[in-house]
Short mmCIF file of C-alpha atoms in Angstrom, two decimals:
data_model
loop_
_atom_site.label_atom_id
_atom_site.label_comp_id
_atom_site.label_asym_id
_atom_site.label_seq_id
_atom_site.Cartn_x
_atom_site.Cartn_y
_atom_site.Cartn_z
CA PHE N 158 81.84 -21.15 -32.77
CA GLY N 159 79.96 -24.44 -32.88
CA VAL N 160 80.41 -25.06 -36.60
CA LYS N 161 79.36 -28.61 -37.50
CA GLU N 162 80.78 -28.94 -40.97
CA VAL N 163 82.86 -27.12 -43.62
CA ILE N 164 81.61 -27.46 -47.19
CA LEU N 165 84.05 -27.09 -50.10
CA TYR N 166 83.52 -27.47 -53.85
CA GLY N 167 85.67 -27.47 -56.96
CA GLY N 168 88.82 -29.23 -58.04
CA GLY N 169 92.26 -29.32 -56.51
CA LYS N 170 93.60 -30.41 -53.18
CA VAL N 171 92.69 -28.79 -49.89
CA ALA N 172 95.63 -27.37 -47.96
CA THR N 173 95.33 -26.62 -44.22
CA PHE N 174 97.49 -24.22 -42.29
CA GLY N 175 97.63 -22.64 -38.86
CA SER N 176 96.56 -24.92 -36.00
CA HIS N 177 96.89 -28.41 -37.50
CA MET N 178 95.14 -29.97 -34.46
CA SER N 179 91.95 -27.96 -35.11
CA ARG N 180 91.51 -29.51 -38.56
CA HIS N 181 90.57 -32.80 -36.89
CA ALA N 182 87.87 -31.14 -34.74
CA ILE N 183 85.45 -30.51 -37.59
CA LYS N 184 84.06 -32.51 -40.51
CA VAL N 185 85.03 -31.32 -44.01
CA LYS N 186 82.98 -32.39 -47.03
CA LYS N 187 83.91 -31.61 -50.61
CA PHE N 188 81.81 -31.59 -53.78
CA PRO N 189 82.70 -31.33 -57.47
CA LYS N 190 80.36 -28.40 -58.15
CA LEU N 191 78.51 -25.69 -56.22
CA GLU N 192 75.18 -27.18 -57.33
CA ASP N 193 76.11 -30.49 -55.65
CA ALA N 194 76.95 -28.71 -52.39
CA VAL N 195 73.68 -26.73 -52.46
CA ALA N 196 71.65 -29.91 -53.12
CA TYR N 197 73.36 -31.59 -50.15
CA LEU N 198 72.58 -28.69 -47.85
CA LYS N 199 68.96 -28.40 -48.94
CA ALA N 200 68.47 -32.14 -48.44
CA ARG N 201 69.48 -31.97 -44.76
CA PRO N 202 66.73 -32.65 -42.19
CA GLY N 203 64.99 -29.33 -41.57
CA GLY N 204 66.78 -27.71 -44.49
CA CYS N 205 69.65 -25.27 -44.37
CA SER N 206 69.65 -21.62 -45.38
CA ILE N 207 72.58 -20.37 -47.48
CA CYS N 208 73.77 -16.93 -46.36
CA GLY N 209 76.32 -15.09 -48.44
CA VAL N 210 78.74 -12.72 -46.74
CA GLU N 211 79.08 -9.79 -49.13
CA ILE N 212 78.96 -6.00 -49.25
CA ASP N 213 75.87 -5.73 -51.43
CA PRO N 214 72.83 -3.42 -51.64
CA LYS N 215 70.60 -6.38 -50.74
CA ALA N 216 72.72 -7.44 -47.77
CA GLN N 217 71.59 -6.85 -44.18
CA PRO N 218 73.99 -5.85 -41.41
CA VAL N 219 75.09 -8.96 -39.56
CA HIS N 220 74.73 -7.29 -36.13
CA THR N 221 70.96 -7.27 -36.65
CA HIS N 222 71.10 -11.09 -36.65
CA PRO N 223 68.73 -11.73 -39.61
CA PHE N 224 68.99 -15.53 -39.24
CA SER N 225 66.29 -18.17 -39.24
CA GLY N 226 67.65 -21.60 -38.41
CA SER N 227 70.48 -23.81 -39.61
CA THR N 228 72.66 -21.72 -41.87
CA CYS N 229 75.60 -22.24 -44.18
CA PHE N 230 77.68 -19.12 -44.69
CA MET N 231 79.24 -18.66 -48.10
CA LEU N 232 82.43 -16.63 -48.20
CA GLY N 233 83.87 -15.27 -51.40
CA ASN N 234 87.27 -14.46 -52.82
CA GLU N 235 89.14 -11.74 -50.84
CA GLY N 236 89.69 -9.71 -54.00
CA GLN N 237 86.50 -10.06 -56.00
CA GLY N 238 84.09 -11.31 -53.36
CA LEU N 239 81.21 -13.62 -54.32
CA GLU N 240 80.66 -14.19 -58.01
CA GLU N 241 77.22 -13.63 -59.57
CA TYR N 242 76.47 -17.36 -59.87
CA GLN N 243 77.29 -17.75 -56.18
CA LEU N 244 75.09 -14.83 -55.14
CA LYS N 245 72.16 -16.45 -57.03
CA ARG N 246 72.52 -19.55 -54.82
CA CYS N 247 72.19 -17.54 -51.60
CA ASP N 248 68.92 -17.31 -49.72
CA GLN N 249 70.09 -14.07 -48.03
CA LEU N 250 73.13 -11.82 -47.70
CA VAL N 251 74.80 -10.14 -44.73
CA TYR N 252 77.61 -7.64 -44.44
CA ILE N 253 79.82 -6.43 -41.62
CA SER N 254 79.55 -2.75 -40.77
CA GLN N 255 82.82 -0.83 -40.74
CA TYR N 256 83.51 2.40 -38.89
CA GLY N 257 86.78 3.50 -40.42
CA GLU N 258 88.15 4.30 -43.86
CA GLY N 259 91.43 2.42 -43.66
CA THR N 260 90.34 -0.62 -45.74
CA ALA N 261 87.66 -1.46 -48.27
CA SER N 262 86.83 -4.87 -46.82
CA LEU N 263 88.01 -7.50 -44.33
CA ASN N 264 89.88 -10.64 -45.23
CA VAL N 265 87.95 -13.90 -45.37
CA CYS N 266 89.26 -15.29 -42.06
CA VAL N 267 88.33 -12.15 -40.09
CA ALA N 268 84.96 -11.75 -41.80
CA GLY N 269 84.05 -15.40 -41.25
CA SER N 270 84.96 -15.21 -37.56
CA ILE N 271 82.81 -12.12 -36.98
CA VAL N 272 79.83 -13.57 -38.78
CA LEU N 273 80.08 -16.90 -36.90
CA HIS N 274 80.32 -15.04 -33.59
CA HIS N 275 77.12 -13.13 -34.34
CA PHE N 276 75.35 -16.32 -35.39
CA GLY N 277 76.39 -17.95 -32.09
CA LEU N 278 74.97 -14.99 -30.16
CA TRP N 279 71.69 -15.20 -32.08
CA ALA N 280 71.44 -18.98 -31.60
CA GLY N 281 71.96 -18.59 -27.86
CA LYS N 282 74.87 -20.95 -27.71
CA THR N 283 76.40 -21.61 -24.30
CA GLU N 284 79.85 -20.11 -23.80
CA SER N 285 82.62 -22.72 -23.53
CA LYS N 286 84.39 -23.26 -20.24
CA ARG N 287 87.58 -21.35 -19.54
CA GLU N 288 90.75 -22.23 -17.70
CA GLY N 289 93.20 -19.42 -17.08
CA GLN N 290 93.62 -17.43 -20.24
CA LYS N 291 92.23 -20.04 -22.64
CA PHE N 292 89.06 -21.94 -23.35
CA VAL N 293 88.88 -25.65 -22.55
CA VAL N 294 89.21 -27.89 -25.61
CA VAL N 295 87.45 -31.27 -25.49
CA GLN N 296 89.13 -33.49 -28.05
CA GLU N 297 87.14 -36.47 -29.31
CA SER N 298 89.24 -39.60 -29.57
CA GLY N 299 89.50 -41.57 -32.77
CA ARG N 300 87.62 -44.42 -31.04
CA ASP N 301 84.74 -42.07 -30.20
CA ARG N 302 84.51 -40.91 -33.77
CA TYR N 303 84.54 -44.52 -34.90
CA LEU N 304 81.85 -45.74 -32.50
CA ASN N 305 79.51 -42.71 -32.70
CA ARG N 306 79.20 -42.11 -36.42
CA THR N 307 76.19 -40.31 -37.87
CA ALA N 308 74.20 -41.85 -40.75
CA GLU N 309 76.13 -39.67 -43.22
CA GLU N 310 79.46 -40.65 -41.66
CA GLU N 311 78.46 -44.29 -41.76
CA ALA N 312 77.68 -44.01 -45.47
CA GLU N 313 81.05 -42.37 -46.11
CA PHE N 314 82.77 -45.06 -44.08
CA GLU N 315 81.14 -47.82 -46.11
CA GLU N 316 82.04 -46.05 -49.33
CA ARG N 317 85.70 -45.84 -48.33
CA ARG N 318 85.61 -49.50 -47.23
CA ALA N 319 84.18 -50.50 -50.67
CA GLN N 320 86.88 -48.50 -52.43
CA ARG N 321 89.62 -50.17 -50.43
CA ARG N 322 88.08 -53.57 -51.18
CA GLU N 323 88.01 -52.77 -54.92
CA LYS N 324 91.65 -51.73 -54.82
CA ARG N 325 92.65 -54.96 -53.06
CA GLU N 326 90.72 -57.04 -55.55
CA ALA N 327 92.23 -55.20 -58.49
CA ALA N 328 95.73 -55.65 -57.05
CA ALA N 329 95.10 -59.35 -56.47
CA ALA N 330 93.83 -59.77 -60.02
CA ALA N 331 96.83 -57.97 -61.44
CA ALA N 332 99.16 -60.17 -59.35
CA ALA N 333 97.35 -63.31 -60.61
CA VAL N 334 97.75 -62.21 -64.21
CA ALA N 335 101.43 -61.50 -63.67
CA ALA N 336 101.90 -64.93 -62.10
CA ALA N 337 100.10 -66.61 -65.02
CA ASP N 338 102.28 -64.77 -67.51
CA GLY N 339 105.33 -65.93 -65.60
CA ASP N 340 104.20 -69.56 -65.79
CA ALA N 341 103.52 -69.28 -69.48
CA THR N 342 106.97 -67.84 -70.12
CA VAL N 343 108.60 -70.70 -68.18
CA GLN N 344 106.58 -73.31 -70.09
CA GLU N 345 107.42 -71.72 -73.46
CA GLY N 346 111.11 -71.70 -72.50
CA ALA N 347 110.97 -75.37 -71.54
CA ALA N 348 109.29 -76.27 -74.84
CA GLU N 349 111.96 -74.42 -76.81
CA THR N 350 114.69 -76.23 -74.90
CA GLU N 351 113.11 -79.62 -75.55
CA GLY N 352 112.84 -78.85 -79.24
CA ALA N 353 116.47 -77.90 -79.39
CA GLN N 354 117.46 -81.18 -77.68
CA ILE N 355 115.54 -83.20 -80.22
CA GLU N 356 117.32 -81.51 -83.09
CA GLU N 357 120.78 -82.27 -81.67
CA PRO N 358 122.71 -84.99 -83.49
#
């Protein structure tokens, strides 16, 4: 659907499932708190609207395409939906119309797909090429990702490089301390031996 980035927040590890190849096709950025994620989105060039996907009195039907530029869609828990503090961070809300009475709501994966499809229609995105019964996937090589980094990716790259350098320096320092301790132990042992030899009759 042309998604540029997935934003996550909170603690814990991120587990991926399904198509493991697709996880490399999109950038994932994680923040400690929701406020940090919102600040990051609002600081983007041109800004970014935050649109909550929720069945709410203030929500507009997604098929009316009430969008206005770059948008981050916030999806809530499948059981409880978006929490109040999350709703307060949204600039607007949309919901997906249903025409049957078999379920109270859609699961997150289905809802997200429908919303992204409507956003793509509104944005006038060009349909991807097809071959046979599938769409053509253009996979970017690791070299391409390395050579064509954005400013944000460059900053992240430098941060990871600095972290690796700090780890190497810490490991080298620890090894030096261990080696020094070993030398001191050997010297102390030699001194004790010499002392014992002097005391022999």
